[in-house]
PDB file of C-alpha atoms in Angstrom:
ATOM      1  CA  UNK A   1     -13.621  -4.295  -9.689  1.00 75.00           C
ATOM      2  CA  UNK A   2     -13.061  -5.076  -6.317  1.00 82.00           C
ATOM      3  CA  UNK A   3     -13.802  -2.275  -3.293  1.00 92.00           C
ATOM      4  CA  UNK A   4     -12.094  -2.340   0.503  1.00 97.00           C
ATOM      5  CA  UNK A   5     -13.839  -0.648   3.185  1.00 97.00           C
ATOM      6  CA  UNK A   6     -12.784   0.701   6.540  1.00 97.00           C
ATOM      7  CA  UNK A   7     -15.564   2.568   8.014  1.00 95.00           C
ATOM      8  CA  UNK A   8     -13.848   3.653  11.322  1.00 96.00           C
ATOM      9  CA  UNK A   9     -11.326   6.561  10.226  1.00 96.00           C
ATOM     10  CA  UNK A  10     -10.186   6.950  14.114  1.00 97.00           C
ATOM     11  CA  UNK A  11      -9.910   4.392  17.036  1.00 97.00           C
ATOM     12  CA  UNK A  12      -8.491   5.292  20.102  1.00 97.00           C
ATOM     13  CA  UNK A  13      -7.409   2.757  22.667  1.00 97.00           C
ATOM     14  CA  UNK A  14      -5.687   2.582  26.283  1.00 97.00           C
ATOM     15  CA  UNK A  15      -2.331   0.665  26.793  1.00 97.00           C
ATOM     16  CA  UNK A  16      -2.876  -3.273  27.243  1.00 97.00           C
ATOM     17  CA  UNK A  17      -6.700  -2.964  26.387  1.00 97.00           C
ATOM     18  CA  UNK A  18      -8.124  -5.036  22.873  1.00 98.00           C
ATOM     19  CA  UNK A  19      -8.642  -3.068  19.832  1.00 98.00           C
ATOM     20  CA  UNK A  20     -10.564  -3.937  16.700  1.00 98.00           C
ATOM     21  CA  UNK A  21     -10.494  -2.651  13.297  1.00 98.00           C
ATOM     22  CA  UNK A  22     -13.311  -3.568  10.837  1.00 98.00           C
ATOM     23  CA  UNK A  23     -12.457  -4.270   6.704  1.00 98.00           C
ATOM     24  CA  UNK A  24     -14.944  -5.786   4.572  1.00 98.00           C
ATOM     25  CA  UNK A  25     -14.333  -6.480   0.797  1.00 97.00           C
ATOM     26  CA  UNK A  26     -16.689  -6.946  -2.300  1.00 96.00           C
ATOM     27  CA  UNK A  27     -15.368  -9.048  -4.927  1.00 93.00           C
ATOM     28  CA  UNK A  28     -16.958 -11.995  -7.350  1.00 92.00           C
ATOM     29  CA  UNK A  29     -13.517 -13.653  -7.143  1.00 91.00           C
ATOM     30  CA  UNK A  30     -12.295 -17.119  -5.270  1.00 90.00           C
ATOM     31  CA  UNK A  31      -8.545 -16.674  -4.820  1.00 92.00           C
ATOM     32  CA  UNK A  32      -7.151 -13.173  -3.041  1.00 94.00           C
ATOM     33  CA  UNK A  33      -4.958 -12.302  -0.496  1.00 94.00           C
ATOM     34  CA  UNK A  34      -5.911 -10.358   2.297  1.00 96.00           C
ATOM     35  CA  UNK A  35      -3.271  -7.734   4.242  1.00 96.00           C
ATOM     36  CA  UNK A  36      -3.624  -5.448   7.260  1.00 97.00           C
ATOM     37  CA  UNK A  37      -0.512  -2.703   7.140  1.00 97.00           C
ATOM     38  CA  UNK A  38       0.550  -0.215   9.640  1.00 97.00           C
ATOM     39  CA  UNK A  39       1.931   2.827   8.477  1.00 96.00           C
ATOM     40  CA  UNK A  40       3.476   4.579  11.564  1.00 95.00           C
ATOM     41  CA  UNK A  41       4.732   8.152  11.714  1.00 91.00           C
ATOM     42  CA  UNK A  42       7.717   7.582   9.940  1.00 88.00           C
ATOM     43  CA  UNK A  43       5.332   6.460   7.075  1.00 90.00           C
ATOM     44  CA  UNK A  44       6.787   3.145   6.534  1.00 91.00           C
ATOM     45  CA  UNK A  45       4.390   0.742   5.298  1.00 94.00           C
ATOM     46  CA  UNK A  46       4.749  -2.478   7.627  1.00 93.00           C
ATOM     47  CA  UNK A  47       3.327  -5.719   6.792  1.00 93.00           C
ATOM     48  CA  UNK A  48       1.283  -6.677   9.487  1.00 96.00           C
ATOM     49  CA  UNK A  49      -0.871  -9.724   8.686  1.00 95.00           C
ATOM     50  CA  UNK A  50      -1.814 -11.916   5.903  1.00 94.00           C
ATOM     51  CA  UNK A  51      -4.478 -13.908   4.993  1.00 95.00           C
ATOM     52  CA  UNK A  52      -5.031 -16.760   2.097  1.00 93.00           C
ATOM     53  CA  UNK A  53      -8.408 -16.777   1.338  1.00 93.00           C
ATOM     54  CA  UNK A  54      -8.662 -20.412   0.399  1.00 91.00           C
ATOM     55  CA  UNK A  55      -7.524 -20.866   4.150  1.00 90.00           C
ATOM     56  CA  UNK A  56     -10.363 -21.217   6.795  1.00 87.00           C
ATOM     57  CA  UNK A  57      -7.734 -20.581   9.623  1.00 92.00           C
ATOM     58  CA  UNK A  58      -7.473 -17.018  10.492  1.00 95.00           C
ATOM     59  CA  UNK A  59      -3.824 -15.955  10.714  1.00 93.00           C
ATOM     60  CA  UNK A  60      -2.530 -14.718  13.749  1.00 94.00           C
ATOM     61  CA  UNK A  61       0.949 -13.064  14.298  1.00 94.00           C
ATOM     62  CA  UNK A  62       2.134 -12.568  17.794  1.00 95.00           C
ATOM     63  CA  UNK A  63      -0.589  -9.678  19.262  1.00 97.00           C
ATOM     64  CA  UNK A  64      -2.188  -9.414  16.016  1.00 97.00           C
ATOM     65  CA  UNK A  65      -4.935 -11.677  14.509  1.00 97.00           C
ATOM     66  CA  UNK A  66      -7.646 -11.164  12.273  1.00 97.00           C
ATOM     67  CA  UNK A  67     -11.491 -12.614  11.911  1.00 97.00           C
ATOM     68  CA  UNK A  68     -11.874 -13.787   7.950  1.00 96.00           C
ATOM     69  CA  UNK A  69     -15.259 -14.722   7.106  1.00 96.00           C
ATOM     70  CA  UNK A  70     -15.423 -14.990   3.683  1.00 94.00           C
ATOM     71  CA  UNK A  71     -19.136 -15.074   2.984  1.00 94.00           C
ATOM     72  CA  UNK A  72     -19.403 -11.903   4.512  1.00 95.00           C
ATOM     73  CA  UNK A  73     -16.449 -10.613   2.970  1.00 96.00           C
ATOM     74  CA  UNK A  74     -15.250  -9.266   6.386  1.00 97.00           C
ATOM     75  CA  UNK A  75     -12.044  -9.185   7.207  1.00 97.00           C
ATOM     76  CA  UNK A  76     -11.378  -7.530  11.175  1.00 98.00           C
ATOM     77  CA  UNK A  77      -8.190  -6.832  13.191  1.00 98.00           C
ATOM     78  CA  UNK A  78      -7.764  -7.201  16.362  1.00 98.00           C
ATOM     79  CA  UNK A  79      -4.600  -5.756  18.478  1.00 98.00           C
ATOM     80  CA  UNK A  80      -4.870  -7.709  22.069  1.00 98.00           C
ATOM     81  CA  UNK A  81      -2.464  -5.752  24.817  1.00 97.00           C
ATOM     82  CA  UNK A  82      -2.109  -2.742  23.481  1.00 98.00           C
ATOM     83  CA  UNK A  83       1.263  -0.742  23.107  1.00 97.00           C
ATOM     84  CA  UNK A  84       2.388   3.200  22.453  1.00 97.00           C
ATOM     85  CA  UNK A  85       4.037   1.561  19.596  1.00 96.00           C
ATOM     86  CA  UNK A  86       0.723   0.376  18.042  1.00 97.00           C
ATOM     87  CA  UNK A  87      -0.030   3.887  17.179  1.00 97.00           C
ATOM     88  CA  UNK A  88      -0.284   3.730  13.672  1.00 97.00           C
ATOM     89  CA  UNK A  89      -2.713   4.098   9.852  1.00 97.00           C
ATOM     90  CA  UNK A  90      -3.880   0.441   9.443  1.00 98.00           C
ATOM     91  CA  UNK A  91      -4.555   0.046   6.359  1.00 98.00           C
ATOM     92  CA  UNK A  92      -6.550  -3.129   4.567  1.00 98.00           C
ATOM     93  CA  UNK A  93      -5.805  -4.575   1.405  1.00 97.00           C
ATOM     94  CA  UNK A  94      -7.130  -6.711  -1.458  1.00 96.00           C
ATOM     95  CA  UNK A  95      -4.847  -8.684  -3.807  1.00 94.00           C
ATOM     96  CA  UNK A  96      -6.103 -11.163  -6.072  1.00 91.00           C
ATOM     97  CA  UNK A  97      -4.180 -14.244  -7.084  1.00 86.00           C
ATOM     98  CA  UNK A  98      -3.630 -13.926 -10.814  1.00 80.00           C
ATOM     99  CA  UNK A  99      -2.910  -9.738 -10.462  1.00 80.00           C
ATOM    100  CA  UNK A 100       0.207  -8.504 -10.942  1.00 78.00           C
ATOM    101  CA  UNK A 101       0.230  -7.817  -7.561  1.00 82.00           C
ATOM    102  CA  UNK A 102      -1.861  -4.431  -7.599  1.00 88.00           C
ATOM    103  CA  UNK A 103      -3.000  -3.812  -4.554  1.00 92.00           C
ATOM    104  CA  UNK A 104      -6.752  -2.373  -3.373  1.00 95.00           C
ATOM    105  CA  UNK A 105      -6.544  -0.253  -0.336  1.00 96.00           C
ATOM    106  CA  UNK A 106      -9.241   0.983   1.705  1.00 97.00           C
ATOM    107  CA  UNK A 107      -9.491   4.313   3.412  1.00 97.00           C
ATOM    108  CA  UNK A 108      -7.082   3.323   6.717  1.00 97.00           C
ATOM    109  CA  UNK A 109      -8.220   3.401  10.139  1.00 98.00           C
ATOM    110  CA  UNK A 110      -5.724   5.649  12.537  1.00 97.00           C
ATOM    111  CA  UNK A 111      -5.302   4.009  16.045  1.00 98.00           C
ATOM    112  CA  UNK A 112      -4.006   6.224  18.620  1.00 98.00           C
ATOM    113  CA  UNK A 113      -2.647   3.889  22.037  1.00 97.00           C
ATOM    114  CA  UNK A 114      -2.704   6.142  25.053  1.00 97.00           C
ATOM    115  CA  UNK A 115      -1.133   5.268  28.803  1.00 95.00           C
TER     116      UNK A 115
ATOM    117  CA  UNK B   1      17.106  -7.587   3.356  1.00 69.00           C
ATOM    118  CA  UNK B   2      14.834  -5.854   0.346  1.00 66.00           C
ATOM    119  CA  UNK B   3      15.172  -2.017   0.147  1.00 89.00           C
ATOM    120  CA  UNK B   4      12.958   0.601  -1.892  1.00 95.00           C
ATOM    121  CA  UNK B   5      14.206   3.963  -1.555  1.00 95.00           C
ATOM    122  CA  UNK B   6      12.855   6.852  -3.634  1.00 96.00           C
ATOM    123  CA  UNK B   7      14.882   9.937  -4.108  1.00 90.00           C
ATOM    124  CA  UNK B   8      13.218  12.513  -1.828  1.00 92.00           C
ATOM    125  CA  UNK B   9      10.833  12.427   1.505  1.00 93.00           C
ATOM    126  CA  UNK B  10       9.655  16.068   0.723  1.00 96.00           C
ATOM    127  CA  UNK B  11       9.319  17.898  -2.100  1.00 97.00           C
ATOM    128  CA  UNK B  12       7.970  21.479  -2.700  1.00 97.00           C
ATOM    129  CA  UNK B  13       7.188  22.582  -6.217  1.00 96.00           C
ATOM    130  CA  UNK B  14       5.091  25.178  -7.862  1.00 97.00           C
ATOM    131  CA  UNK B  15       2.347  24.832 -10.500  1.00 97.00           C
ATOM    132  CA  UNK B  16       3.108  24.221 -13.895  1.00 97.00           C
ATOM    133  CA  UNK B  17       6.508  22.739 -13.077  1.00 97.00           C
ATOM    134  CA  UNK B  18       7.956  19.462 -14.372  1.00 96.00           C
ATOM    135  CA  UNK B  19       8.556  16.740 -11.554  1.00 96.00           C
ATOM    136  CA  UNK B  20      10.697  13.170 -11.412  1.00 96.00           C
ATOM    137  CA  UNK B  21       9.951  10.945  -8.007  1.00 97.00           C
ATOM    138  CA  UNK B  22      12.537   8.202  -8.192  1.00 97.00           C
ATOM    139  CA  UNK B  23      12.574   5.049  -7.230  1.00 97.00           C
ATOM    140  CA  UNK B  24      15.103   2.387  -7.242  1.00 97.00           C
ATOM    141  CA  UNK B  25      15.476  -1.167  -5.546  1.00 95.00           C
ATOM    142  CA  UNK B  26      17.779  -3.728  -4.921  1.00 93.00           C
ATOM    143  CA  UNK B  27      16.494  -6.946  -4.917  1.00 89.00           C
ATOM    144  CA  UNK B  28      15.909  -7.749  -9.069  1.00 91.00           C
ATOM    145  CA  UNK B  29      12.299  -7.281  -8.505  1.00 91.00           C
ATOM    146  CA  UNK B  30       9.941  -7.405 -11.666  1.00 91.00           C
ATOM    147  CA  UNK B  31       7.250  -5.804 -11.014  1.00 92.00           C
ATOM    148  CA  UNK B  32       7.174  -2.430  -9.599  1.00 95.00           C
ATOM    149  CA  UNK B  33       4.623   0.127  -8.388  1.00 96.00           C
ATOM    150  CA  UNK B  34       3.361   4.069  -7.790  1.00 97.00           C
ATOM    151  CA  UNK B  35       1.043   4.511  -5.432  1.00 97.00           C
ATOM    152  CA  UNK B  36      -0.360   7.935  -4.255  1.00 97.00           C
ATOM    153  CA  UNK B  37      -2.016   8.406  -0.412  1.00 97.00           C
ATOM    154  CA  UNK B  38      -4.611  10.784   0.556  1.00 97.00           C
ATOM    155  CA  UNK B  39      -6.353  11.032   3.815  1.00 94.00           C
ATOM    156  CA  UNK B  40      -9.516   9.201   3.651  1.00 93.00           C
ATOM    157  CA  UNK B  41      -9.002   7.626   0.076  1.00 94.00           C
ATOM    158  CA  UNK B  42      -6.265   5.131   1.202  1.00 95.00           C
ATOM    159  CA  UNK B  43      -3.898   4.727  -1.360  1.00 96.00           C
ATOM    160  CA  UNK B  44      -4.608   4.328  -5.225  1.00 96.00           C
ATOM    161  CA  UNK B  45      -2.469   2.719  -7.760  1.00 96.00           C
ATOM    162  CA  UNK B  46      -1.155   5.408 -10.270  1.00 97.00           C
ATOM    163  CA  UNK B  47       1.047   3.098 -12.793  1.00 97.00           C
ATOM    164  CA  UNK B  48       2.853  -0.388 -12.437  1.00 95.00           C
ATOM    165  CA  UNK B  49       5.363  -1.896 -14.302  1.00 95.00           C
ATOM    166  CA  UNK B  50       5.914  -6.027 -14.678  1.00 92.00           C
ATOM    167  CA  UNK B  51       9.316  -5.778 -16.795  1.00 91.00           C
ATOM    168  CA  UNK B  52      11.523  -3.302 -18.027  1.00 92.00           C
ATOM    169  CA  UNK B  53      10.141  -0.741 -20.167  1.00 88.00           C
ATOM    170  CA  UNK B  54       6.271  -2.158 -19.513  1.00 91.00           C
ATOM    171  CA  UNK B  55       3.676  -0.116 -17.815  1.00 94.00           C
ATOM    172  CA  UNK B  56      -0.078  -0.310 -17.273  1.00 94.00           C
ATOM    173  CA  UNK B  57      -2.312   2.231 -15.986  1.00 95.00           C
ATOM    174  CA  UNK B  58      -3.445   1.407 -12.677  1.00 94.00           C
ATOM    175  CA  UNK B  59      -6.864   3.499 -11.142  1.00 93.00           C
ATOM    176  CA  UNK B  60      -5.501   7.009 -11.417  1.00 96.00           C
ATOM    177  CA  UNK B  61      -3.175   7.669 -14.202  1.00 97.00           C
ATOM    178  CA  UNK B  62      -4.211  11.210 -15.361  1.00 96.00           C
ATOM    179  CA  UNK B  63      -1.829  13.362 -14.709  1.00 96.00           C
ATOM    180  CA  UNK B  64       1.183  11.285 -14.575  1.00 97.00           C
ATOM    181  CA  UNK B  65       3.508   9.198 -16.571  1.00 97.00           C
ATOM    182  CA  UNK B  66       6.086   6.855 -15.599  1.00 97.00           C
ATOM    183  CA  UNK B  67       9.669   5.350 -16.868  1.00 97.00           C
ATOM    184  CA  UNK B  68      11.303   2.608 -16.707  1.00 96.00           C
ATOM    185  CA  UNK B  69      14.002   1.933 -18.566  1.00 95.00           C
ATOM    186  CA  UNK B  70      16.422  -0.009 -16.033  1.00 95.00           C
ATOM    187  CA  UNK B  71      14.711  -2.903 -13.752  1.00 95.00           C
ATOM    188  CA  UNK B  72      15.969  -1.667 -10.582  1.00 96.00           C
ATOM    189  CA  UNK B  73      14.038   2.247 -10.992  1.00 97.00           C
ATOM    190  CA  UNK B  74      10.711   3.185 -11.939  1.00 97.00           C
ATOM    191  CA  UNK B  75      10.208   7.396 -12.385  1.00 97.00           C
ATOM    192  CA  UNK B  76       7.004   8.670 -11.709  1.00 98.00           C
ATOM    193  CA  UNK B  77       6.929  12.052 -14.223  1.00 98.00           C
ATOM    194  CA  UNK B  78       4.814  14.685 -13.456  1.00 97.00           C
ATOM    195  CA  UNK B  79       4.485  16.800 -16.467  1.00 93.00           C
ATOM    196  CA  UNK B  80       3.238  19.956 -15.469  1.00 96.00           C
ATOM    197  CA  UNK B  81       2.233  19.784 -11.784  1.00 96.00           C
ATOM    198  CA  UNK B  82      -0.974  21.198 -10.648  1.00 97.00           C
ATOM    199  CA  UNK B  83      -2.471  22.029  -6.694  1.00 97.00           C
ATOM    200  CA  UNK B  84      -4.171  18.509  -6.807  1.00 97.00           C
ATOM    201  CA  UNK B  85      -1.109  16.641  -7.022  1.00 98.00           C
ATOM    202  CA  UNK B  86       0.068  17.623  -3.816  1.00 98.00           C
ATOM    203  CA  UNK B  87      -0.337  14.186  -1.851  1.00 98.00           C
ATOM    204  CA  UNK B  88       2.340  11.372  -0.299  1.00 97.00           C
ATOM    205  CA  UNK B  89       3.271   9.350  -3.023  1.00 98.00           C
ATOM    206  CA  UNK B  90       4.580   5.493  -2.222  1.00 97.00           C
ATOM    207  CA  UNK B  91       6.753   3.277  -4.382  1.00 97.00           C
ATOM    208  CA  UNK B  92       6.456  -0.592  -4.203  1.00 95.00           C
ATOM    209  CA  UNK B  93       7.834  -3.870  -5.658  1.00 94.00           C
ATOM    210  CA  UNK B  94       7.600  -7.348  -5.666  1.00 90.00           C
ATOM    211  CA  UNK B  95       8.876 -10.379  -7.184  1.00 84.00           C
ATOM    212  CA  UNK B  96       6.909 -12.543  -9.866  1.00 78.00           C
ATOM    213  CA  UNK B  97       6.955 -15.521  -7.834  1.00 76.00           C
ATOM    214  CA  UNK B  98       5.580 -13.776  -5.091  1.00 75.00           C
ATOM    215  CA  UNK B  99       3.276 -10.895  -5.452  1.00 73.00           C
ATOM    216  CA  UNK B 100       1.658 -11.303  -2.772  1.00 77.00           C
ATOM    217  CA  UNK B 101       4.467  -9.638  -0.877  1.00 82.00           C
ATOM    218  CA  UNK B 102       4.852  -6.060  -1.703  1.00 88.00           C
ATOM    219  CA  UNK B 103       8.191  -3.565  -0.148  1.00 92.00           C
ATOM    220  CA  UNK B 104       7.600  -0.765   0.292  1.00 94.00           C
ATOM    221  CA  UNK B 105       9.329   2.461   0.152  1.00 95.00           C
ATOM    222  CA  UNK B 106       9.569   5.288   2.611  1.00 94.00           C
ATOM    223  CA  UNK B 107       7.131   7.627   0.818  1.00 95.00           C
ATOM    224  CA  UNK B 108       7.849  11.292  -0.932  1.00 96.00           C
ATOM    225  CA  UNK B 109       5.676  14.175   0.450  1.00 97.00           C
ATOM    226  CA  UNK B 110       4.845  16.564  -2.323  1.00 97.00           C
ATOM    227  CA  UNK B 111       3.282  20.177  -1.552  1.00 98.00           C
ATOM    228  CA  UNK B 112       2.568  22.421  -4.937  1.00 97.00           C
ATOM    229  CA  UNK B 113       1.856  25.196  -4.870  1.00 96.00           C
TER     230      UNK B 113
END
């Protein structure tokens, strides 16, 4: 069975300052997917980032980009400039390749932005 | 664009009472999905379904049973509701050919009580 783990439950960080969130993983598998989500207050679960794990280049998506290293099974966000919107659960997620797309989710890490 | 809607953002019931959360979507998706989030568990996979009328159990299936009898809606049943129910509880799907994109839909707050 595979485990995700987000050991910071709150992060709070000023407007256009770095933020990042920590995930780490256990698995015995070779081919997953990797997600970080945002769930804002309206509770809509928004894709934020995705990450092959077959791909040594960590993914980056405008502000957003993560730090994969798979032999540590860590798997870290990081929010550069950060904005009100931003507020936000971030949640990280496991999906292996031959699932039916289940889904593992760790605990979420809430990020409050202030000005 | 994909939508997931499920039939109520808040729901109040009281113990012992029967519950359906609906969901429904529109894009001929397979494979469908019942999450339930708690604060500091994350969210944990109730039931999924990969074609009509097919379920598995996912990590938390006590409790609950599910439906789905039509490929665009997946019920989440709730046979006799109890306090430790009471929790946000997310739909999903995704296509076959790509499950490693999941939609989400905009959640159902249940209190009982």
């Amino acid at each position: 069975a595979q485990t995700v783990t987000q050991s910071q439950p709150e992060m709070s960080v000023q407007e256009a300052e770095t933020v990042t969130l920590s995930c780490t993983y256990d698995t015995s598998e070779n081919n997953y997917y990797l997600f970080w989500y945002k769930q804002p207050p309206s509770r809509q679960m928004i894709l934020v980032i995705r990450q092959e794990a077959y791909k040594q280049q960590n993914a980056t998506e405008n502000r957003f980009s993560v730090n994969f290293q798979k032999a540590a099974k860590s798997f870290s966000l990081k929010i550069s400039d950060s904005q009100l919107g931003d507020t936000a659960m971030y949640f990280c997620a496991f999906l292996l390749t031959d699932s039916w797309g289940k889904l593992q989710f760790g605990a979420g890490t809430q990020v409050v932005v202030t000005p | 664009d994909v939508k997931v809607t499920q039939s109520s953002r808040y729901l109040v019931k009281r113990t012992g009472e029967k519950v359906f959360l609906e969901c429904v979507q529109d894009m001929d998706h397979e494979n469908m999905f019942w999450y339930r989030q708690d604060p500091g568990l994350g969210l944990r996979l109730i039931y999924f379904s990969y074609d009509v009328k097919m379920k598995e159990k996912g990590d938390i299936p006590e409790g609950y049973s599910v439906s789905r009898e039509k490929k665009e809606r997946f019920s989440l049943i709730l046979e006799s509701t109890s306090t430790n129910q009471t929790s946000m509880y997310l739909c999903a799907s995704t296509p076959s050919g790509e499950r490693d994109t999941q939609y989400f839909g905009p959640g159902t707050r249940l209190t009982v009580l």
